[in-house]
Tab-separated table of C-alpha atoms in Angstrom:
chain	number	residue	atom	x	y	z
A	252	UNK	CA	-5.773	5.231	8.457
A	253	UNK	CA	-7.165	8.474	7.689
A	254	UNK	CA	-4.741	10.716	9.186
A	255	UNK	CA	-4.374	10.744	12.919
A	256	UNK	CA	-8.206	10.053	13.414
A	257	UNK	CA	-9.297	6.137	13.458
A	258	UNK	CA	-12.558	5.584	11.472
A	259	UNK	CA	-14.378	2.973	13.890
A	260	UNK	CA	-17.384	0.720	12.633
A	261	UNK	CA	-19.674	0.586	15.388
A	262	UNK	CA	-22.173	-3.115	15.134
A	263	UNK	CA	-24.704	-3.891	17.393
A	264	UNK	CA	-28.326	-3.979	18.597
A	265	UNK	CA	-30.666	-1.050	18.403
A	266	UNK	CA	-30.792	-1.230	22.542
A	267	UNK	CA	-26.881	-1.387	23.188
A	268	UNK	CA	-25.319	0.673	20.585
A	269	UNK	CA	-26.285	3.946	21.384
A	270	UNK	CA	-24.896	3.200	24.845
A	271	UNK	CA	-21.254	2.668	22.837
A	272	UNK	CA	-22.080	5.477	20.673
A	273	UNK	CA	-22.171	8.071	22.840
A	274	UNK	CA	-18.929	7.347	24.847
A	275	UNK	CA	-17.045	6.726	21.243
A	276	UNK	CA	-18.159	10.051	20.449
A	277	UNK	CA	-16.284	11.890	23.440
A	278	UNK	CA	-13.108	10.943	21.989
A	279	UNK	CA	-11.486	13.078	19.374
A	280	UNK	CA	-9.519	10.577	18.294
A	281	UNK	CA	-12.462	8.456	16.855
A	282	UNK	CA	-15.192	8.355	13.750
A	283	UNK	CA	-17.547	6.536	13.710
A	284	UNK	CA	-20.150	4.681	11.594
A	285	UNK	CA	-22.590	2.893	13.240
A	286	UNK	CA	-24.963	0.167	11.965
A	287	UNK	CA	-27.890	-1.416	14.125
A	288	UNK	CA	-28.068	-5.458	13.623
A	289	UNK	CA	-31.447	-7.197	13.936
A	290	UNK	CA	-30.438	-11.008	12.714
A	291	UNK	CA	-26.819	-12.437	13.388
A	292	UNK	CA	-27.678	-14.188	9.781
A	293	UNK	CA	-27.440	-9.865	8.437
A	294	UNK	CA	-23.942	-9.175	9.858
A	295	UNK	CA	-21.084	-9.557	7.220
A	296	UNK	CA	-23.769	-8.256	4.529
A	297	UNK	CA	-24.025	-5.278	6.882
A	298	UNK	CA	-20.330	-4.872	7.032
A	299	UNK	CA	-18.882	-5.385	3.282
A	300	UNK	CA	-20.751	-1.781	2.410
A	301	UNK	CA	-18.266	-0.082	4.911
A	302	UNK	CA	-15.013	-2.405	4.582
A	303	UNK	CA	-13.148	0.123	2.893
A	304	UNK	CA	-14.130	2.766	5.178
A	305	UNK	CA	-13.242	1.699	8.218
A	306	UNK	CA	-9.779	1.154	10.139
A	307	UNK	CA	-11.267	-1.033	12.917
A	308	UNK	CA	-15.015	-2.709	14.299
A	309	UNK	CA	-16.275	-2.619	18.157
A	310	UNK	CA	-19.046	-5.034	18.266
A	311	UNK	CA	-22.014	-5.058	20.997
A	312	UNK	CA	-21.130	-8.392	22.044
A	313	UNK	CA	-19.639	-11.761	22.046
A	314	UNK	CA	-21.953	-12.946	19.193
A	315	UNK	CA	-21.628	-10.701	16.700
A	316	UNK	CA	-17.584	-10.609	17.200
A	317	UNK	CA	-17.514	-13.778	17.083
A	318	UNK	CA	-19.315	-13.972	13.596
A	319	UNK	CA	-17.105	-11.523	12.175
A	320	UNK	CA	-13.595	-13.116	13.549
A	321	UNK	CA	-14.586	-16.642	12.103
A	322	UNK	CA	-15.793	-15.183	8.776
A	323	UNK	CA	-12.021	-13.800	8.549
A	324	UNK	CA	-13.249	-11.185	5.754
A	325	UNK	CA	-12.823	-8.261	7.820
A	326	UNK	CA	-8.944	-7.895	7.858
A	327	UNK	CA	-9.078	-5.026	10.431
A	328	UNK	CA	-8.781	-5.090	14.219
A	329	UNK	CA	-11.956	-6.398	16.307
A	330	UNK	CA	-13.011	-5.547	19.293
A	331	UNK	CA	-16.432	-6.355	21.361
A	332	UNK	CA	-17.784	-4.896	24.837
A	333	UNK	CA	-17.515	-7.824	27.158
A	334	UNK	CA	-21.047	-7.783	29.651
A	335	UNK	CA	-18.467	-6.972	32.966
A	336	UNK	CA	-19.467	-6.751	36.080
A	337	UNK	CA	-21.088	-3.970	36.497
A	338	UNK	CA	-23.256	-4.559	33.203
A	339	UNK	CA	-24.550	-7.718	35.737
A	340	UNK	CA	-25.137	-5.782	38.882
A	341	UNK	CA	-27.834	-3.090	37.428
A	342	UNK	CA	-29.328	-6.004	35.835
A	343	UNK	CA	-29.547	-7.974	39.361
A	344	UNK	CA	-30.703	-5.156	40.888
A	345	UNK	CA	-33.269	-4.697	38.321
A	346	UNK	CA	-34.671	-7.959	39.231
A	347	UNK	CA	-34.773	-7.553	42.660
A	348	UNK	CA	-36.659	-4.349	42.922
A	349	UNK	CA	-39.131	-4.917	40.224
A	350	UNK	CA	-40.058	-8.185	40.709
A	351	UNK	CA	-38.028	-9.633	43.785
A	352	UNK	CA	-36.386	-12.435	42.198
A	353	UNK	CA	-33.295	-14.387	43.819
A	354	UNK	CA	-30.851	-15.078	42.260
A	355	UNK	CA	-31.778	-19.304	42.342
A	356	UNK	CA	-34.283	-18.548	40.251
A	357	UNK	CA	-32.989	-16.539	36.852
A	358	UNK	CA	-31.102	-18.622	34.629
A	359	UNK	CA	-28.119	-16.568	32.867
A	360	UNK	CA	-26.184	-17.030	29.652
A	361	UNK	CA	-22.857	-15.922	28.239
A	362	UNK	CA	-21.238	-15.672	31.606
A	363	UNK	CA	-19.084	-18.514	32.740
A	364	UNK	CA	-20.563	-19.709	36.291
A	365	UNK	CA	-17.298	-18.882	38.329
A	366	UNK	CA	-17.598	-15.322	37.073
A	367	UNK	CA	-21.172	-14.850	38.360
A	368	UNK	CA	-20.507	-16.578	41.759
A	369	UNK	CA	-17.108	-14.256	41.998
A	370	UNK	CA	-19.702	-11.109	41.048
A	371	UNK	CA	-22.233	-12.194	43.550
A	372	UNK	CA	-19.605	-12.867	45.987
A	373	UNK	CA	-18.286	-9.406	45.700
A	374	UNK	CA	-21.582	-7.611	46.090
A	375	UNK	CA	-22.302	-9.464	49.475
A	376	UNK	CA	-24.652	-11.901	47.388
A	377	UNK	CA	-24.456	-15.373	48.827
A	378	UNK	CA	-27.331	-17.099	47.007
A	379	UNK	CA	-26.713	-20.353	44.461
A	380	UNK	CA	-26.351	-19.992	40.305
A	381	UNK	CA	-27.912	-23.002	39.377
A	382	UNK	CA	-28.646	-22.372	35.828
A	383	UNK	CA	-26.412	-20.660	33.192
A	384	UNK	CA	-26.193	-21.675	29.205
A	385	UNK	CA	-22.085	-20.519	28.299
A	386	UNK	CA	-21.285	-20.552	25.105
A	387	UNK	CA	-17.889	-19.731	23.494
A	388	UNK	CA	-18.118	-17.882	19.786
A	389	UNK	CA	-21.301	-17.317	18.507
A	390	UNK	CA	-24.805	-18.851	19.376
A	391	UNK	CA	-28.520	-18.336	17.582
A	392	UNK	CA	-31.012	-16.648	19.476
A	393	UNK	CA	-33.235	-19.311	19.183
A	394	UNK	CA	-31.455	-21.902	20.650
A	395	UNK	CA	-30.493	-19.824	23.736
A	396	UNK	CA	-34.057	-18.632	23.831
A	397	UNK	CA	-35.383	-22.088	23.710
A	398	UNK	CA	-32.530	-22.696	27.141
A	399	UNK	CA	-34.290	-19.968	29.339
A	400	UNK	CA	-37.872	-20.379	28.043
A	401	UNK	CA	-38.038	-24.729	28.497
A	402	UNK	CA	-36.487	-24.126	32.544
A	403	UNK	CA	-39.058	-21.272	32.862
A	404	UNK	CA	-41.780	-23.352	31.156
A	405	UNK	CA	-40.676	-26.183	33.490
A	406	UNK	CA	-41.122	-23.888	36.531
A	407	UNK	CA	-37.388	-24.041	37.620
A	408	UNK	CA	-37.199	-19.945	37.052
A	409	UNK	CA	-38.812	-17.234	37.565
A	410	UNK	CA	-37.029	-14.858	34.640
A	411	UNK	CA	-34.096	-14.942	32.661
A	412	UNK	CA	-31.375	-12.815	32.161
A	413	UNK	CA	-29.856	-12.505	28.579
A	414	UNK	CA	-26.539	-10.421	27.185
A	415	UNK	CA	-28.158	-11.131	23.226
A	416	UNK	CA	-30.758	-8.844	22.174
A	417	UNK	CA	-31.991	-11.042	19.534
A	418	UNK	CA	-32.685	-13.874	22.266
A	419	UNK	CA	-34.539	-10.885	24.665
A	420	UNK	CA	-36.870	-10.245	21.532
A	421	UNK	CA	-37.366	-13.733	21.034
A	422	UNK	CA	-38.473	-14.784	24.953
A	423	UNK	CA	-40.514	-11.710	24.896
A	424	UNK	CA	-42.382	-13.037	21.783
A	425	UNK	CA	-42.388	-16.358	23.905
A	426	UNK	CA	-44.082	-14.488	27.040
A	427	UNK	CA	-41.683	-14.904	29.180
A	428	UNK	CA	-39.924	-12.714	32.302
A	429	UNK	CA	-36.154	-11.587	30.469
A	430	UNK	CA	-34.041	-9.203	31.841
A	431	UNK	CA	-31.498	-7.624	29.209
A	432	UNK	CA	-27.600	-7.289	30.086
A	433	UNK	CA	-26.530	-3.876	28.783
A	434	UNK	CA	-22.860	-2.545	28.653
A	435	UNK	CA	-21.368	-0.604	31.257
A	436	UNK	CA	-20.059	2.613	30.525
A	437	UNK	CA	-16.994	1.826	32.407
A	438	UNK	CA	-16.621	-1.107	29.909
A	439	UNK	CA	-16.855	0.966	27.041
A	440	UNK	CA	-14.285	3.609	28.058
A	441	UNK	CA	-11.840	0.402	29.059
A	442	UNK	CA	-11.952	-0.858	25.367
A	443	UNK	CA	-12.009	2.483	23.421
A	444	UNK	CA	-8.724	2.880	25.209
A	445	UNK	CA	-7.718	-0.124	24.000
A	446	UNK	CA	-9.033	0.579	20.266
A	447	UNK	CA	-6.513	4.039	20.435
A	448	UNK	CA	-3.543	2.072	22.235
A	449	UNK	CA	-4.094	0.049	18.697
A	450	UNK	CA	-4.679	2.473	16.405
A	451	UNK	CA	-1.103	4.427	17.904
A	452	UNK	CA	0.655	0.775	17.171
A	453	UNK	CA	-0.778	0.618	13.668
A	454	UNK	CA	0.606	3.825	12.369
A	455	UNK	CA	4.171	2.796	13.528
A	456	UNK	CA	3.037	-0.484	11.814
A	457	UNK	CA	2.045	1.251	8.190
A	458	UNK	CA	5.438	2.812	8.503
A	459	UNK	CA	7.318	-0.996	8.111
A	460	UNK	CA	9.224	-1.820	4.710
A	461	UNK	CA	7.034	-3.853	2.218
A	462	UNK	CA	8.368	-5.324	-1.268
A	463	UNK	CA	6.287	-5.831	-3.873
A	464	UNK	CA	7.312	-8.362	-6.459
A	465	UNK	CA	6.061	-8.300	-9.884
A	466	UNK	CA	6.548	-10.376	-13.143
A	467	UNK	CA	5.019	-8.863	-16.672
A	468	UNK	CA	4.961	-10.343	-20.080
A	469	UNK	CA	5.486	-7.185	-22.157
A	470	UNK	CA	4.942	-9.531	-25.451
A	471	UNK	CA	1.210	-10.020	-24.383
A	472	UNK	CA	0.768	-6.406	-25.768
A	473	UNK	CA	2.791	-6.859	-29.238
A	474	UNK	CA	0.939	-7.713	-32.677
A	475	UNK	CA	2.014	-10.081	-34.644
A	476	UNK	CA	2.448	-7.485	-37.470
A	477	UNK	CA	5.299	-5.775	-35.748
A	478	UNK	CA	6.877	-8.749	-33.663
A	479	UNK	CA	10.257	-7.655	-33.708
A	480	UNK	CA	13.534	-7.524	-31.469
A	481	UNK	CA	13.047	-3.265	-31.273
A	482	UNK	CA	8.894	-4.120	-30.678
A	483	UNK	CA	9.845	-5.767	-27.559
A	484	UNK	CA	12.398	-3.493	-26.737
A	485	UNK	CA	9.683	-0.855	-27.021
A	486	UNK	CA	7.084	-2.380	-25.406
A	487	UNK	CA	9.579	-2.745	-22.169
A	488	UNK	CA	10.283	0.348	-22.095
A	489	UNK	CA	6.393	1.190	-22.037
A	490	UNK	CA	6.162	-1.054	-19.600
A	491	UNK	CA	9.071	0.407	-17.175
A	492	UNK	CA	7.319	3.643	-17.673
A	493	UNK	CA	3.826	2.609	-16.676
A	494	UNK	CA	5.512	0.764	-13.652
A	495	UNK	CA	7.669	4.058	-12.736
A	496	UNK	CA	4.084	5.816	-12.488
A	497	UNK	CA	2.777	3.489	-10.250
A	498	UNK	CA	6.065	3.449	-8.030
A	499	UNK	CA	5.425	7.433	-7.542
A	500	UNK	CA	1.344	6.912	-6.105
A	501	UNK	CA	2.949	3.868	-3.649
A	502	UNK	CA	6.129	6.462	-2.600
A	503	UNK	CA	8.287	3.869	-3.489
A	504	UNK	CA	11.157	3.159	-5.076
A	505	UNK	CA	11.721	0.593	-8.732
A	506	UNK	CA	14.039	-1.993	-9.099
A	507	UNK	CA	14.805	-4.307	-12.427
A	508	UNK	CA	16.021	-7.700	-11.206
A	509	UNK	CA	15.796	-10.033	-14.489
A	510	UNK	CA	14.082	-9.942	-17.818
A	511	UNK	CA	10.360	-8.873	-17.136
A	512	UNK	CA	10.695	-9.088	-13.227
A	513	UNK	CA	10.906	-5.601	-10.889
A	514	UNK	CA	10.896	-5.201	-7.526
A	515	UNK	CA	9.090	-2.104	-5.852
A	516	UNK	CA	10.295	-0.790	-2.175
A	517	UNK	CA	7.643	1.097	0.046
A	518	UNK	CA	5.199	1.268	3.076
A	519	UNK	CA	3.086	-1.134	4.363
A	520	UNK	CA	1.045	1.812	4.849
A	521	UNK	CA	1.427	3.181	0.869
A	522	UNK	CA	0.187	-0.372	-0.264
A	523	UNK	CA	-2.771	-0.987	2.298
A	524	UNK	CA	-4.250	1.955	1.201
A	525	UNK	CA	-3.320	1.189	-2.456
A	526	UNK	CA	-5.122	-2.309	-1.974
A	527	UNK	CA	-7.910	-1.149	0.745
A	528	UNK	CA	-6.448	-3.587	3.452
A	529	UNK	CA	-4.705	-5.926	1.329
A	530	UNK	CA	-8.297	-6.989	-0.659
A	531	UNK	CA	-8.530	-5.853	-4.148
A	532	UNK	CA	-5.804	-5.150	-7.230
A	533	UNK	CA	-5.143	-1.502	-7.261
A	534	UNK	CA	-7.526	0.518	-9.366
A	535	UNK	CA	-4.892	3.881	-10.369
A	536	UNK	CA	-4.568	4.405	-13.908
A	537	UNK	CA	-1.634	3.483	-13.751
A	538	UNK	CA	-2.004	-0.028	-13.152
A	539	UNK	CA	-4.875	-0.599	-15.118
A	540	UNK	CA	-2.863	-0.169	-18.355
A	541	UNK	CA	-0.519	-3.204	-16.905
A	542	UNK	CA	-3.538	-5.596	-15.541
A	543	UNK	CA	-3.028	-7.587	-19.127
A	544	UNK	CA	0.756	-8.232	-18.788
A	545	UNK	CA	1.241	-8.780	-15.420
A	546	UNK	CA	1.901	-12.558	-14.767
A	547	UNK	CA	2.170	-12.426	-10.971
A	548	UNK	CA	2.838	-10.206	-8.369
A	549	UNK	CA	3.926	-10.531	-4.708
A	550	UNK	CA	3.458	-8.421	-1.579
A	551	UNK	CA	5.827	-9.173	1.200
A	552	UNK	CA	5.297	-7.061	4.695
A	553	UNK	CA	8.650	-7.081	7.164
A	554	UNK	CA	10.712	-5.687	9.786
A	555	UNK	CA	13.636	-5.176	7.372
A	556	UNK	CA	14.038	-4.771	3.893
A	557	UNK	CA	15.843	-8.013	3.670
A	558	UNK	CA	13.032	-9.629	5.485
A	559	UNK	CA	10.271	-7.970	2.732
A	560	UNK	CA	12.079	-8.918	0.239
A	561	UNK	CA	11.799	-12.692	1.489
A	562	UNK	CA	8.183	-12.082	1.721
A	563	UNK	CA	7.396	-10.597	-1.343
A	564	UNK	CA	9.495	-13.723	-3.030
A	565	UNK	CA	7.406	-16.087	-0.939
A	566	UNK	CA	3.601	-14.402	-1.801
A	567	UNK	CA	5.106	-14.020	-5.907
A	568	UNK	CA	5.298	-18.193	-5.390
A	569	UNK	CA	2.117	-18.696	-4.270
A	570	UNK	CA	0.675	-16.011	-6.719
A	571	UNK	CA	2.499	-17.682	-9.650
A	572	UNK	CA	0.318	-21.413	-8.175
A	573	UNK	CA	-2.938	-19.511	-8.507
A	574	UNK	CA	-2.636	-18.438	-12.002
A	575	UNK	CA	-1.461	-15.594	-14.421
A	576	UNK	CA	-2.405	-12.569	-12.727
A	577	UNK	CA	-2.539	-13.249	-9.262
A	578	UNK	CA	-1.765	-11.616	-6.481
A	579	UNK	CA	-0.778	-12.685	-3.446
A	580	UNK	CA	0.494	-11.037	0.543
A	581	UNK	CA	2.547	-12.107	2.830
A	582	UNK	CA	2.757	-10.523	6.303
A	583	UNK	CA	5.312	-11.039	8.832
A	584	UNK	CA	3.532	-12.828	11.228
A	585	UNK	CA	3.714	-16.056	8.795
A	586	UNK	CA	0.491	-15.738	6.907
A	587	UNK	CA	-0.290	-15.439	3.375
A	588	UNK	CA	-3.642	-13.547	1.879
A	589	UNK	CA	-4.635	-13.609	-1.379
A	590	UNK	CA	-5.429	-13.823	-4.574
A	591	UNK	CA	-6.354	-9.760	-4.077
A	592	UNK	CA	-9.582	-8.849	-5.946
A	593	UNK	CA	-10.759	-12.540	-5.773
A	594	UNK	CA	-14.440	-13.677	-3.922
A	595	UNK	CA	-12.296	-16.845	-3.080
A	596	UNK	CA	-9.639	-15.058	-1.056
A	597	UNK	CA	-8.501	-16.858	1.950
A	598	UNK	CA	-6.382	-15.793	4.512
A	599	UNK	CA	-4.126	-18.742	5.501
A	600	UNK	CA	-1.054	-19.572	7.712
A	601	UNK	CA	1.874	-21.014	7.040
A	602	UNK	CA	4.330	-20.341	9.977
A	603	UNK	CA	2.597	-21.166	13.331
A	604	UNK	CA	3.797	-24.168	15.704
A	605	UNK	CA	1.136	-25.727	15.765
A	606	UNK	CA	0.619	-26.241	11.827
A	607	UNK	CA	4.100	-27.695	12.344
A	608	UNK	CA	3.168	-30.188	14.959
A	609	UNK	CA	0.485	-31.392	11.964
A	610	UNK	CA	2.350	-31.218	9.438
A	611	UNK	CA	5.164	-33.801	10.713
A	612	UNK	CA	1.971	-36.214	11.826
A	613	UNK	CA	1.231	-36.138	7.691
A	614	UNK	CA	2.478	-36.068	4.315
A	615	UNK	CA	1.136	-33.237	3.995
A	616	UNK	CA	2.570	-29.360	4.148
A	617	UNK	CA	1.793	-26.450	6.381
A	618	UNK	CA	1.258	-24.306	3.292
A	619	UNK	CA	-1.284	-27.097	2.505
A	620	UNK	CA	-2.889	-27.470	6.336
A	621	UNK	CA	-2.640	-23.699	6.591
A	622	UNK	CA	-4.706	-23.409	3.263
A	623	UNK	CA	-7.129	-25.831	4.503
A	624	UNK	CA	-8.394	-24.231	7.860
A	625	UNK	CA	-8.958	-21.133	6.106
A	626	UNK	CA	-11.130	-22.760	3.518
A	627	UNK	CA	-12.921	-24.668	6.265
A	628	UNK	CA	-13.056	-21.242	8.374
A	629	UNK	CA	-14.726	-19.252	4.946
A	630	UNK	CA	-17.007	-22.052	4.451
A	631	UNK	CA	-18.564	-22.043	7.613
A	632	UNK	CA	-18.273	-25.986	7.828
A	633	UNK	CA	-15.745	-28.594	9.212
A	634	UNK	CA	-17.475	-31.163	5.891
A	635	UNK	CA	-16.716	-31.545	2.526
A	636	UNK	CA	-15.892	-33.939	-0.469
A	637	UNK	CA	-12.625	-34.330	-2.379
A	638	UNK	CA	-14.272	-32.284	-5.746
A	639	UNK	CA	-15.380	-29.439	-3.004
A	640	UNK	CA	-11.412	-29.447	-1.726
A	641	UNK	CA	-10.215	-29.700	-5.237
A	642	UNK	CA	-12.357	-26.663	-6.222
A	643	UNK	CA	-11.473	-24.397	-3.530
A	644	UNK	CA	-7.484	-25.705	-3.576
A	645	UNK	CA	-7.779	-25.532	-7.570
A	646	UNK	CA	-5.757	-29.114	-7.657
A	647	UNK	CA	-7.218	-31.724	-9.102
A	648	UNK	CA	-9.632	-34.511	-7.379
A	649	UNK	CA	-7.178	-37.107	-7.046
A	650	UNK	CA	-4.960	-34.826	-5.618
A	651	UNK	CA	-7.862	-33.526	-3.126
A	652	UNK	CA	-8.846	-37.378	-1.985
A	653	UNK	CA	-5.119	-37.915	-1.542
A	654	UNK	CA	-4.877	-34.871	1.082
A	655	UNK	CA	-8.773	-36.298	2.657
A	656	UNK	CA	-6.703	-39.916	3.141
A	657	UNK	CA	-3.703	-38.486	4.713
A	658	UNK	CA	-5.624	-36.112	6.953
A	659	UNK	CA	-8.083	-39.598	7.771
A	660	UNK	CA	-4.600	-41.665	8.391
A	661	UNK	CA	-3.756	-39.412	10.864
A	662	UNK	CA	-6.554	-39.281	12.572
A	663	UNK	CA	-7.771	-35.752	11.486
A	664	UNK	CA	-10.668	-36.943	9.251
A	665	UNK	CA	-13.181	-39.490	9.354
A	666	UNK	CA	-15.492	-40.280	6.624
A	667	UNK	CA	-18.752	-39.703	7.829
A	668	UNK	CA	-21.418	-41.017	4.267
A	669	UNK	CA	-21.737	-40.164	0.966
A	670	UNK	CA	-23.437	-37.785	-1.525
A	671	UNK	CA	-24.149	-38.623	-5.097
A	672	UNK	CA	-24.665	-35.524	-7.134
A	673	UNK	CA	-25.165	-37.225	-10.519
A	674	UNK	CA	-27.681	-40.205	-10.831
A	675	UNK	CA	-25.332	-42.450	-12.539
A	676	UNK	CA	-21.726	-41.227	-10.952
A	677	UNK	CA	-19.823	-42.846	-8.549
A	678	UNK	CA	-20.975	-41.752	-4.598
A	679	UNK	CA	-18.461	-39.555	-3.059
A	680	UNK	CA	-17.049	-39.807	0.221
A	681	UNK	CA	-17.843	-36.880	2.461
A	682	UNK	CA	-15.332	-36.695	5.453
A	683	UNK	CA	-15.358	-34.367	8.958
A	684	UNK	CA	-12.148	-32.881	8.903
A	685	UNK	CA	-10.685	-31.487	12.487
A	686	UNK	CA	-8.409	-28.647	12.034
């Protein structure tokens, strides 16, 4: 982070976010960049401009946190202003004085209906919720429009009352009655002190041992004019050198541990910032004049030394899978990232109990499984065919329709038709996987 200050991206709708704004602004300890949404289909292309600039997001609302989260591009703490009570209240009361609605005839969303009966409950409010649309993740406004608008249409409600600007707009192009949840200021202050509780923990957490593992091929830069035993001894050296250079911008320290293969000890704060959050290659001179002989490299994050080093040998595996070049993170909490600088970079795990549980029900590993939800998670979709699978694992068909029938035998797939992309090819199978 940029020193003691956290740089905050602030995302939400033109109506809400000036409401967050100005209580984020009271506190030193905060900078932020807001950005006004007006279609939930805008809101990664709205945050990729600003990815390297900011430490953490606060979102309006459940929606558009929930389309960030599930994307899994951001890489940064998320947070989102839940529609509390008190947010409720001044829109209840709203309705009563303006138009003198009870409370039998709004229909709600987002809330759960236990909440609202506890929030009437409190308030002295002892009138039946007979209508509310919940919703977990994200939702489009146009199918929770379409909720309020066919009950109001149908003469079961009077109004509704919405925490998603996008649906307001759209039931006021409709023509109907919609009242529009807003935050509470209270709510704001509770997670801003949340966001700085975080923000404290991350700079202990930049300040853990990480490893960084890398291979190089020093021949890849000798001519075949000079190939000789004191070329290659040169071109090491060159290489050690460059590497040395590098090791001084991370604060680190350089380690030879075979023929071509060093071993750098630093920060996990020195190589965030080196690799804005663990998403591209770095771009210091330095580096650059290596990008050519670099086979693989490995970023390992842990408590201990011992433990990054672990790491670092675990991501250099799974970098030296992807290709010459890559390179791959892993963090202590048992995921991997990677490969850095890549459009397909997935963010997978390969430690949690319940990939565990799955993988003992298969053939097939929790590397594998752990892969597989994150490629399901980027795509947006829970379908696919084995050449789609093979693509994104980069293994080849076969090896994707043998994963499809093990995840099928096991009851975690079901073929649901086919596609046939070429007029004379064989159909292929497309399965629902349910990970």
């Amino acid at each position: 982070m940029c020193g003691i200050r956290i740089r905050l991206g602030l995302l939400g709708a033109d109506d809400s976010l000036p409401i967050i704004q100005a209580v984020v602004e009271e506190y030193k300890e905060l900078v932020c960049f807001p950005v006004v949404y007006w279609d939930e289909r805008d809101i990664l292309d709205l945050m990729r401009p600003l990815a390297a600039q900011v430490d953490m997001w606060l979102f309006s609302g459940q929606v558009p946190y929930s389309i960030a989260k599930q994307s899994g591009e951001a890489g940064v703490p998320l947070f989102y202003v839940p529609h509390t009570g008190a947010s409720l209240y001044r829109t209840l009361l709203q309705a009563h004085y303006t138009k003198q609605i009870p409370v039998c005839e709004l229909s709600f969303d987002t809330y759960e209906h236990g909440e609202v009966e506890r929030l009437l409950e409190e308030a002295g409010i002892h009138e039946p919720v007979l209508y509310i649309k919940h919703y977990e993740g994200g939702i489009s406004a146009q199918e929770l429009a379409r909720y309020h608008y066919d009950l109001w249409k149908q003469g079961k409600t009077k109004a509704a009352v919405t925490c998603l600007r996008t649906a307001h707009l759209e039931m006021e192009k409709m023509g109907m009655p919609v009242y529009r949840v807003l935050p509470a200021r209270s709510s704001v202050e509770a997670v801003v002190q949340t966001i700085i509780r975080t923000g404290e923990m991350l700079r202990v957490q930049d300040a853990q041992i990480a490893v960084q593992m890398i291979e190089v091929d020093s021949m890849t830069a000798t001519s075949p004019e000079t190939f000789s035993s004191d070329e290659i001894y040169k071109m090491e050296l060159k290489t050690t050198e460059k590497l040395l250079q590098y090791t001084k911008k991370v604060q680190g320290s350089l380690k030879s541990v075979g023929p071509g293969r060093y071993v750098i000890f630093t920060t996990r704060g020195a190589l965030k910032e080196m690799t804005a959050g663990y998403k591209t290659i770095p771009t210091s001179r330095e580096m650059t004049h290596l990008y050519e002989e670099v086979v693989a490299c490995g970023i390992g994050i842990g408590r201990t030394a011992y433990e990054a080093e672990i790491q670092a040998g675990r991501a250099f595996l799974h970098a030296k899978h992807y290709g010459r070049g890559a390179w791959m993170v892993a963090f202590d909490d048992g995921t991997i990232a990677g490969p850095l600088g890549k459009e397909e970079q997935i963010h997978y795990s390969i430690g949690n109990e319940e990939l565990r549980q799955l993988a003992e029900h298969t053939n097939l590993s929790t590397v594998t499984l752990g892969k597989l939800q994150a490629i399901l998670r980027r795509r947006g979709t829970n379908e696919m065919e084995a050449h789609e699978l093979a693509s994104d694992l980069q293994i080849l068909p076969r090896s994707a329709r043998r994963i499809l029938k093990e995840l099928e035998a096991a009851g975690l797939a079901e073929a649901i038709g086919e596609t046939s992309p070429y007029p004379r090819g064989r159909p292929r199978k497309v399965y629902r996987i349910f990970l």
